[in-house]
Structure formats: C-alpha cells, structure tokens
Coordinates of C-alpha atoms in Angstrom, one line a residue:
X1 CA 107.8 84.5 82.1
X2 CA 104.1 84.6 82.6
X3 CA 102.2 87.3 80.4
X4 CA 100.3 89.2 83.0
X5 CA 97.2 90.1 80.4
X6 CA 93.8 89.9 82.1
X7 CA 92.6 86.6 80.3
X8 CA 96.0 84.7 80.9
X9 CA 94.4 82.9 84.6
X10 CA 92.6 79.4 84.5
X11 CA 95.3 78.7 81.2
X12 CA 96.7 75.5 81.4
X13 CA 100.3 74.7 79.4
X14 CA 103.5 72.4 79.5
X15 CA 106.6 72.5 77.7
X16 CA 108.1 69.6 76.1
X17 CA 110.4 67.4 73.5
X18 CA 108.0 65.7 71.9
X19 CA 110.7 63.7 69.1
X20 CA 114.0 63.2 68.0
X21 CA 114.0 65.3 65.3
X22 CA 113.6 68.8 68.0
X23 CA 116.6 67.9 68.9
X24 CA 119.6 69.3 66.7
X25 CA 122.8 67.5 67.2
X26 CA 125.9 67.1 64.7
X27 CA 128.8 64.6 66.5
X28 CA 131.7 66.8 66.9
X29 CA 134.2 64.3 65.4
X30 CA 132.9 63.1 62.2
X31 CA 130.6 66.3 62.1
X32 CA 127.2 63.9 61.5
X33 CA 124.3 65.1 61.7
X34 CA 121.7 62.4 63.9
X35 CA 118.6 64.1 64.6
X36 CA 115.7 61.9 63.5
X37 CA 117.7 59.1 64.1
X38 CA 117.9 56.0 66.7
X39 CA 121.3 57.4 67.9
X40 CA 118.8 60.0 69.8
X41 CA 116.9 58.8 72.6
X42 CA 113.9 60.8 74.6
X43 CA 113.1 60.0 78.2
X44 CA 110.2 61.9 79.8
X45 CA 110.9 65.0 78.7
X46 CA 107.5 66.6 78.9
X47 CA 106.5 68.7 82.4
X48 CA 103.8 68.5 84.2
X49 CA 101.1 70.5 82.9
X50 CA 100.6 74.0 84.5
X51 CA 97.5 76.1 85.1
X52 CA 98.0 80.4 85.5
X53 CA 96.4 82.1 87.6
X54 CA 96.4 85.7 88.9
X55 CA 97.6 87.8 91.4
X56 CA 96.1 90.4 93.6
X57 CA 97.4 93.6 95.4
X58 CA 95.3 95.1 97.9
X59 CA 96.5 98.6 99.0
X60 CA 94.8 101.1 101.7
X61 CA 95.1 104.5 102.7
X62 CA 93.8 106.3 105.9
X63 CA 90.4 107.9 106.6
X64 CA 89.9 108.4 110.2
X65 CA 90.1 111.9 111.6
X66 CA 92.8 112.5 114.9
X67 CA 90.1 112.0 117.3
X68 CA 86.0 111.0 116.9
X69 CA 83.0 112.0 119.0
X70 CA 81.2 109.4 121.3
X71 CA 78.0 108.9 119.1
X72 CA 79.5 109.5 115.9
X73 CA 78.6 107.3 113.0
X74 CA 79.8 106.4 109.3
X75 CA 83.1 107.3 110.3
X76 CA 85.3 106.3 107.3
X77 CA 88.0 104.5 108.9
X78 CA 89.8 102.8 105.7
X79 CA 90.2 102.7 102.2
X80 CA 91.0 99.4 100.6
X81 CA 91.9 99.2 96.7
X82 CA 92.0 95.8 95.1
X83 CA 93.9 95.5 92.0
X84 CA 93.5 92.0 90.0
X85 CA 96.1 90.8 87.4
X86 CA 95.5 87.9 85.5
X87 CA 92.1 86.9 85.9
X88 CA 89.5 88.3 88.6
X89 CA 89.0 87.5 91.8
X90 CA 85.6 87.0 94.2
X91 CA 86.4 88.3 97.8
X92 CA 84.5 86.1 100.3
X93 CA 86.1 86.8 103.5
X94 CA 87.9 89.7 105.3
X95 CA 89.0 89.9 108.7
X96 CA 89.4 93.8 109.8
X97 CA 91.7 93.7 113.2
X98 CA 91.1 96.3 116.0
X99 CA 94.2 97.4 117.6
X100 CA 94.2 100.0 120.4
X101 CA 92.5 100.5 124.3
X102 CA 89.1 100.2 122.9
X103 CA 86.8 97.7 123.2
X104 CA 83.9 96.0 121.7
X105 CA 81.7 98.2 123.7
X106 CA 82.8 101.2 122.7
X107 CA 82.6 100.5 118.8
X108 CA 79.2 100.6 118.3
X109 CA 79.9 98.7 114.9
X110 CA 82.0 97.9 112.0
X111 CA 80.5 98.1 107.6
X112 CA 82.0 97.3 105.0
X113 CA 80.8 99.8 101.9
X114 CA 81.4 99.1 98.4
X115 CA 82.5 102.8 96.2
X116 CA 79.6 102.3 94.1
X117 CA 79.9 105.7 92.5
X118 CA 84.2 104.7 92.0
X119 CA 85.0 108.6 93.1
X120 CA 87.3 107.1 95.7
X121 CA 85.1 109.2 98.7
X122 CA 82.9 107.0 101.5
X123 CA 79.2 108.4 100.4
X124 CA 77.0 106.7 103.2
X125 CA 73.9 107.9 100.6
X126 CA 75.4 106.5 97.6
X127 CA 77.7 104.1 98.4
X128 CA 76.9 100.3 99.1
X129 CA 76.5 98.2 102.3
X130 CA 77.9 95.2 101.7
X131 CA 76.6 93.0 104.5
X132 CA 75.3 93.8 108.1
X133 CA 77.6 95.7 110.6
X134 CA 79.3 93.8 112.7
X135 CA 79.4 95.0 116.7
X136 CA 81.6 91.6 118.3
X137 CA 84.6 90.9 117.5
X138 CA 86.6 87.5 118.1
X139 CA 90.2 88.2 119.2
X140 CA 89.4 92.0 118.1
X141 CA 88.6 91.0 114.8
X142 CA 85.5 91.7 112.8
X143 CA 84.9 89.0 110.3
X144 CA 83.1 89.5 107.1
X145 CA 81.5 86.3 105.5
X146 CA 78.4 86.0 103.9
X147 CA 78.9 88.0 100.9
X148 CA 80.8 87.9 97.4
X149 CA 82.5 91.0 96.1
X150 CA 84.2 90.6 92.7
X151 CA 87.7 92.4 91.5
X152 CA 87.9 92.6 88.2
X153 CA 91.3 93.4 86.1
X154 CA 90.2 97.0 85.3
X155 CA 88.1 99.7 86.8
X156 CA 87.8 100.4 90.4
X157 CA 87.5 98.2 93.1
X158 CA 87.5 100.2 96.4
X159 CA 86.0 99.1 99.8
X160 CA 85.9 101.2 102.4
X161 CA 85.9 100.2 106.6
X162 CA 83.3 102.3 108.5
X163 CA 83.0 102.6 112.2
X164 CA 80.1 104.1 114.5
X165 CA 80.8 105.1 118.0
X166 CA 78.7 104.4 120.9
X167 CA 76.7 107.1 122.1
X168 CA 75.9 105.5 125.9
X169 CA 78.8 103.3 126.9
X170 CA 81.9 104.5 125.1
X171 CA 84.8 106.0 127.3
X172 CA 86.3 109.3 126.5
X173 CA 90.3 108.9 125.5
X174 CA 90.3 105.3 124.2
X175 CA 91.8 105.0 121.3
X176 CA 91.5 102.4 117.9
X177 CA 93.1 102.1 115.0
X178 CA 91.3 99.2 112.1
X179 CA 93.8 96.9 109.8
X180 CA 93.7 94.1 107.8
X181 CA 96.6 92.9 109.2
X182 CA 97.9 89.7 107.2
X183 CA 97.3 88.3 103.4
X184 CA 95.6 85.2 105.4
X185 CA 92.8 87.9 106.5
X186 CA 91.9 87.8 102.7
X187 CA 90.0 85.0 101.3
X188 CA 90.2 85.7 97.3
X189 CA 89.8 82.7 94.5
X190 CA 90.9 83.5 91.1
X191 CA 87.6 83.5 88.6
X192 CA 89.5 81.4 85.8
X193 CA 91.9 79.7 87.9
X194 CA 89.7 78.8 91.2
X195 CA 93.2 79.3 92.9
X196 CA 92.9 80.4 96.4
X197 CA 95.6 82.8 96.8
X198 CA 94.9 83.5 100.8
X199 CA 98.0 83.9 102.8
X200 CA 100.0 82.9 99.4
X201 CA 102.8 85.1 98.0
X202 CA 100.0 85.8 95.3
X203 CA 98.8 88.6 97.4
X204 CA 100.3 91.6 98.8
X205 CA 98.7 94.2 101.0
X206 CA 100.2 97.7 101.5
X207 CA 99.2 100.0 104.2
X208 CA 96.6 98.5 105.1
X209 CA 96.4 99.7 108.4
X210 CA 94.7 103.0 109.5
X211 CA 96.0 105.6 111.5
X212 CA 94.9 106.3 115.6
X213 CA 91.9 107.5 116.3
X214 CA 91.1 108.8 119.8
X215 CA 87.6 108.5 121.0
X216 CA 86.5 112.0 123.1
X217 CA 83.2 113.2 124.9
X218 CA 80.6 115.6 124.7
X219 CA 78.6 118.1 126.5
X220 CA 76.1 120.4 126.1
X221 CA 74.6 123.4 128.1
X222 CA 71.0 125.2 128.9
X223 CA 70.5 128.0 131.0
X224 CA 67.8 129.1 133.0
X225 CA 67.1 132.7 134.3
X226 CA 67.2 133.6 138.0
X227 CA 67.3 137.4 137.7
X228 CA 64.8 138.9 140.6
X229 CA 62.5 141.8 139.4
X230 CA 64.0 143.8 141.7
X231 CA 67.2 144.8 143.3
X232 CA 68.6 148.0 145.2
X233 CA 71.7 149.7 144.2
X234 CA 74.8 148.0 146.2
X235 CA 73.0 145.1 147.0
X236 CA 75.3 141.8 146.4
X237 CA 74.8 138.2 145.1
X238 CA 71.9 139.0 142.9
X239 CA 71.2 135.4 141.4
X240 CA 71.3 135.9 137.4
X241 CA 71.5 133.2 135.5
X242 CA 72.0 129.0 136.0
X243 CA 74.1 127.1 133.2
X244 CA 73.8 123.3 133.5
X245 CA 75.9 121.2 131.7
X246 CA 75.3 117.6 130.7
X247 CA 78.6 115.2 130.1
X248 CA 78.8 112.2 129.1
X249 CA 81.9 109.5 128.0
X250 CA 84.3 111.4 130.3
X251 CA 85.0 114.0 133.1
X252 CA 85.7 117.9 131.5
X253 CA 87.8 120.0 132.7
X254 CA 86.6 123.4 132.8
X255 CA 89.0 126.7 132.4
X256 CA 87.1 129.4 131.4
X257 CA 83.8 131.1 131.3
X258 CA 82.8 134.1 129.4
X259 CA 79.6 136.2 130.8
X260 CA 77.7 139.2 128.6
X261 CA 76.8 141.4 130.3
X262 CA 73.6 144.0 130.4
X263 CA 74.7 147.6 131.2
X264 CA 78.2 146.6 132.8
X265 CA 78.7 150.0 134.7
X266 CA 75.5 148.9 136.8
X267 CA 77.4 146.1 138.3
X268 CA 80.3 146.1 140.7
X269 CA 81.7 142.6 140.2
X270 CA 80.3 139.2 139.1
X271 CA 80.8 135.8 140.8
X272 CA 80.4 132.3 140.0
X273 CA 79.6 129.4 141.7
X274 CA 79.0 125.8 141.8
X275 CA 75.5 124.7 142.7
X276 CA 76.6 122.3 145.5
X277 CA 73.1 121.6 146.7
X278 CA 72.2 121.1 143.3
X279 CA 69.0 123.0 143.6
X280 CA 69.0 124.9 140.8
X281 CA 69.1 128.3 142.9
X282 CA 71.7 130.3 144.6
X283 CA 72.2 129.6 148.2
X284 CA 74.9 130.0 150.7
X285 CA 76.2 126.9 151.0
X286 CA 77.3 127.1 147.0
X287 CA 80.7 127.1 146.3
X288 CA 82.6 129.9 144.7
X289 CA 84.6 129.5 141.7
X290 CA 85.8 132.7 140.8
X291 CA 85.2 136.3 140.9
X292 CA 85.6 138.9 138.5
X293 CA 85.3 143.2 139.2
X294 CA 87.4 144.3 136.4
X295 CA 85.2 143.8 132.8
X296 CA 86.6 143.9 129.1
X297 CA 84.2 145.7 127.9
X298 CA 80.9 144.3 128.3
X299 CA 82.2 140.8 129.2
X300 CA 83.2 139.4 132.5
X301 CA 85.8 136.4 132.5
X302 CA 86.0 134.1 134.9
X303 CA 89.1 131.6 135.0
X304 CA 89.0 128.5 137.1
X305 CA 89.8 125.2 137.2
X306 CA 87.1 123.1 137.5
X307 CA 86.4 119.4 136.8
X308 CA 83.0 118.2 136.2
X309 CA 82.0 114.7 136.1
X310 CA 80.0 112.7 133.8
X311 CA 76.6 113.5 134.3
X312 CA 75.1 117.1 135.1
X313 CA 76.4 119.9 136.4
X314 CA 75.1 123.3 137.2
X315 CA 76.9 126.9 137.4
X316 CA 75.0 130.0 138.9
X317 CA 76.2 133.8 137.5
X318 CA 75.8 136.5 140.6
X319 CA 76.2 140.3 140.5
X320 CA 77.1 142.9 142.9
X321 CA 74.9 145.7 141.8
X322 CA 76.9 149.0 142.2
X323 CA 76.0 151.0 145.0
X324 CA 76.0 154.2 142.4
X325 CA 73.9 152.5 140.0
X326 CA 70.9 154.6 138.7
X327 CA 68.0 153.6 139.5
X328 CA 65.7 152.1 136.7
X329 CA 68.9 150.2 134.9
X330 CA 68.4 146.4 134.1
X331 CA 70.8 143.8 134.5
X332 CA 71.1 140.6 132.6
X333 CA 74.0 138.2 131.5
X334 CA 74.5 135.5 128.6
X335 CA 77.1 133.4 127.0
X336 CA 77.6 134.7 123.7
X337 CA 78.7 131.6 121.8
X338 CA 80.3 128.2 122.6
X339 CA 83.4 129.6 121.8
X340 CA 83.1 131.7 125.4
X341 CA 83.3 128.3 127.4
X342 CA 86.7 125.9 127.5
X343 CA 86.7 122.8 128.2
X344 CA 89.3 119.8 127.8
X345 CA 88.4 116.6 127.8
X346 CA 89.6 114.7 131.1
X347 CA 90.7 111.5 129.7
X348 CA 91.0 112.4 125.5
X349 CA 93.1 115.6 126.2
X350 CA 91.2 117.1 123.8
X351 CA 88.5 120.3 123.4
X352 CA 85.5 119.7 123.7
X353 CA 82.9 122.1 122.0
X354 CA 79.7 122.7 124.1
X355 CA 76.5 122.4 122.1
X356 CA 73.5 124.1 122.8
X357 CA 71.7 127.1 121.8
X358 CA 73.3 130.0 121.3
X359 CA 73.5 133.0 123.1
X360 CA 72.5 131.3 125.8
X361 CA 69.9 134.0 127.2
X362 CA 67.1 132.5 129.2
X363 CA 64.0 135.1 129.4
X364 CA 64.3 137.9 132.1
X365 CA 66.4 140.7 133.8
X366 CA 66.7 142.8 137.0
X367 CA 65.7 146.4 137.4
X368 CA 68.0 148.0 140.0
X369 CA 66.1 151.0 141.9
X370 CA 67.8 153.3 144.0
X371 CA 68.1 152.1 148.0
X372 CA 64.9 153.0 150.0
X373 CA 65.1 152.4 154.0
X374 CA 62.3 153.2 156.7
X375 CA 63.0 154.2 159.5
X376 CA 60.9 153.8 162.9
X377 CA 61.8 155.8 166.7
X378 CA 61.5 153.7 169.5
X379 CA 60.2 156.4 172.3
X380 CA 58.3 156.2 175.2
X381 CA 57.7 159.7 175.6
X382 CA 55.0 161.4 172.9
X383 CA 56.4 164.3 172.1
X384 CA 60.6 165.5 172.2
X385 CA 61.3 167.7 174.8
X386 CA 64.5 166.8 176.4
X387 CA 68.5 165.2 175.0
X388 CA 67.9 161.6 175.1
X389 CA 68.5 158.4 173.2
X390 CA 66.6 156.8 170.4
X391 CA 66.6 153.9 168.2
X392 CA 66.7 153.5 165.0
X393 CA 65.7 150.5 162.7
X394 CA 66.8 150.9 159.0
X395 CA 65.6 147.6 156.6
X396 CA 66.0 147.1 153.4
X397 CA 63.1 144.6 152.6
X398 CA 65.0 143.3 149.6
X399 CA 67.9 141.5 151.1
X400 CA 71.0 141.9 151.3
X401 CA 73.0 145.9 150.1
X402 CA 75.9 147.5 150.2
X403 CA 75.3 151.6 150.5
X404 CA 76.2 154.5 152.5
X405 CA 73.8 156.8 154.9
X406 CA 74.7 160.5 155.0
X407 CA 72.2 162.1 156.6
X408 CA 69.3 161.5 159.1
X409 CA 67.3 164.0 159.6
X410 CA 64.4 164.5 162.1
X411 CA 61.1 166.9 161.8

C-alpha cells in the first residue's frame, strides 16, 4: 500500500531478495537449518523498479441561476475543486462541453477564473482570468490551452466556468448547461512524478456538470404624452398617453396592463389600443385591445392577450371623459411600477420584467370644461312672425362628445 503523504510522487522503489541468507528455511526432515548456504539458490528475484505518483479528484458543484438574461455577463456557471494527493499537479488543458439548444452564437463567451481570494464565491473584481474567453467551440467544446494552473496537496484550488450571453443575436428559450464531461477533458502531470494522469483511473471527476440554464429576453418601455389641453365633458377617445415597448431575443406575450389614473370620477371608461399605423398617435384605424369602465380605485386594468414581436411596439391609453364631469378637472394616466405590466416570454416561458423609468408619467394632462355649443337659425324671414320651421346647427369645435341637450330656448 502506497502512503498517500504529499511528498510520496516522483519516489522511485523495488522490492527484492537480494541473498541467501533473507531467506529462512529449516528442512523439515532432518530439521537443518540452510540459509547462507549453496543448498539455496536465487533467480531474479528483484522487481522492476517503480516510481509513485499522485492522484487527483476534481469535484464541481452548480452555479448557474434557472434561467439568464440575453446580455448578461460573468454568469458563474461552474465550480470546479481540484484536490492533489501525492505530489501536485500543473493543469494545462481543459475541455468545458456545451450541452443543450444553444449555440455558439448565443454564448457570447466562455472564462475560466481562478478563486484568488479561496472564499469559494466567483468575484469578477477579485478573482483571476486565467486566459482569454473563448466564444467558438469545436464539437461544442471550449478548449483551454495556453496556460498552467498548479494544484497543490493543500489549500484551495477552485476554478470557476463563467459564461456571458449575447446581447444582439441570442434567442429567447434556448437552453445550455457547461460540463467537463470525461477525465480525458483534463490534461494534469504530476510535479514529482511527470505522470500524465489524463483519462487514467488516477483521476476522478464528480458532478462536474452544471445544471440547465434557460436563456430569456428583455424589454423595456417609454411613454410619451398625448393628453390634448382640452376636452368637453362626455367627449370620448381622448388620446392620453403612448407606451412603446422595445423587445428583443424573443416574442412577449402580454396579459395585463395597469393604468393610474388622475381624478378617476372624471372619466367614464378607458380603452387601449394597438398603434397599428404605428404613428405614434391615436387614429381610427388602431386596434382595440381592451376596455375597462369599472376602476379599483384609482387604477384601470386592462386584461388582454397580446403578443408582441421582437422589435417595437406601441400602446395608446384613451378616456371617455364623463359627460357629468366638472368642468376645470384634469385627466392624466401612468403606470405606477413595472410590476403593473405582465409579460411572459414567448419562447423561455418565463416573466419578463419591463425596465424603464418608473412611474412612467410623460409631462402633461387634459383639463375637461363643461360642453359649450353654438347655435345658428337658418331664416329667410328678418324678423318671427308666423309657426314655421328652422334649423339648427349645434358643433362642438372640439371633436367628438357624448352629452345631453335639455333645453333650447329662443329670445
């Protein structure tokens, strides 16, 4: 049995019976004792001569999060612990194996990081790169060369696998895991010995495969105000406020949308549409999404299903002022927080936290004032003086209402 004390590799030994009188022998007949004598003869009985050398373990544990952002970087991916026994080892090669739907392209690339400060955490500050990233793989392996990293037989020897993410070509719900995936993915020669121990029974590697990662999108919003100065009481589709949304990596699917609003009990109902002609304004031809007329509180919700692609996309907020609204009230609307929009991502599955600025409340609001109308008689006679009939015109020179008359009367 080999001692497995740190200093035992690059030892050389061989056992042997080097003369007669080793050998101990008494005839069983005349009970005579003939070591040291002729009657004993050797023949090669000396081995070969044998040199130690150590062992190494290499054991990893997970690092990557469920799912990772597109444009996410020092992602720690790995952990890999190398314990030496025997003598120490210098690491020259490692292959790390990309399993999984993704592709080069969407791994932006692959480092290797030595735990400089040994606490066992990835600390992009602190921590060492050991050589450059690596962004191609062959076969979906990344291969490390160019670089020496020594386990010794005590202390810590910890690398750690970092990924980053592509920010412009990476596809929403791939997903990777990183391993090493065999003991010939190693290239390790003892320090004493100079054995190479890759893909030998020398080495062992446990769990050194990290769990599945899914890759998701992102999007983010900015709003723009479209409140008029002006608008009568009952008038409808009072443009308010545009949301666009930018999205990239994949399609999200939109559920919900949350809208402040300013002085509620001003405003009838609230509607939302799609800015088909992508102008950036409400128009007719938008498409409506969904309506809302009953408010919790201050807050109108609008659910919907929507999907919007990858790229922009743009949301307009109406109101329908109430016809009893007083006159000299201002309407406005915002979205409160991230948390008042949901969205899942198309091909991921999973949600997808708009950034921005929060509350979204672009500069402006409406005054309502109470419904004025003009009225003009068509007559060809100057004065009244007999039954006959008249026309009236009645215009409300800013757009479109929703009111009552209850009384004409004429002087």
């Amino acid at each position: 049995n080999i001692s497995g004390a740190a200093t035992s590799g690059g030892k050389t030994f061989n056992l042997s019976v080097k003369n007669t009188e080793d050998v101990g022998v008494i005839t069983a007949t005349t009970a005579t004792n003939i070591s040291s004598t002729t009657n004993i003869t050797l023949t090669t009985t000396e081995s070969n001569t044998l040199e130690i050398h150590g062992t190494l373990a290499v054991r990893g544990s997970n690092l990557a999060n469920a799912s990772i952002q597109i444009n996410e970087r020092n992602i720690g991916i790995l952990r890999l612990n190398f314990t030496a026994s025997g003598e120490s080892f210098n690491l020259t090669v490692l292959d790390i194996t990309r399993k999984g739907t993704a592709t080069d392209v969407d791994i932006f690339n692959v480092s290797l990081y030595n735990d400089t400060n040994a606490n066992g955490i990835f600390d992009p500050a602190t921590d060492t790169q050991l050589r450059i990233p690596l962004n191609a793989t062959t076969a979906s392996k990344y291969t490390f060369t160019g670089f020496q990293y020594n386990v010794s037989t005590s202390g810590v020897n910890t690398l750690f696998v970092v990924a980053d993410i592509n920010g412009t070509s990476s596809t929403g719900g791939k997903r990777f895991n990183l391993s090493i995936n065999g003991t010939e993915d190693v290239e390790a020669v003892g320090v004493g010995s100079a054995e190479n121990v890759t893909a030998s029974t020398n080495m062992t590697l446990t769990t050194t495969e990290s769990n599945t990662a899914v890759i998701f999108g992102t999007i983010s919003a900015v709003g723009a105000d479209l409140t008029p100065p002006l608008a009568d009481d009952g008038q409808l589709s009072v443009a308010i406020v545009n949301l666009t949304f930018t999205v990239t990596g994949e399609a999200a699917n939109t559920s919900q949308l949350n809208v402040s609003l300013v002085n509620d009990t001003a405003i009838a109902g609230a509607n939302l549409y799609n800015d088909t002609d992508g102008n950036g304004n409400f128009s007719t031809g938008d498409t409506l999404l969904a309506t809302d007329a009953s408010f919790t509180g201050n807050v109108s919700t609008f659910d919907f299903n929507f999907s919007m692609p990858v790229g922009t996309t743009t949301f307009i907020v109406t109101y329908n002022i109430s016809p009893s609204a007083a006159g000299g009230t201002r309407v406005d609307g915002s979205i409160a927080n991230a948390g008042n929009i949901t969205i899942v991502g198309g091909s991921s599955g999973q949600t997808l936290t708009v950034s921005g600025t929060f509350p979204i409340n672009p500069t402006g609001d409406t005054l309502v004032r109470d419904l004025s109308a003009t009225a003009t008689v068509n007559t060809t006679a100057v004065t009244i003086s007999s039954i006959r009939s008249y026309e009236f015109t009645i215009s409300n020179p800013s757009g479109g209402f929703q009111d009552t008359i209850n009384q004409v009367i004429i002087d």
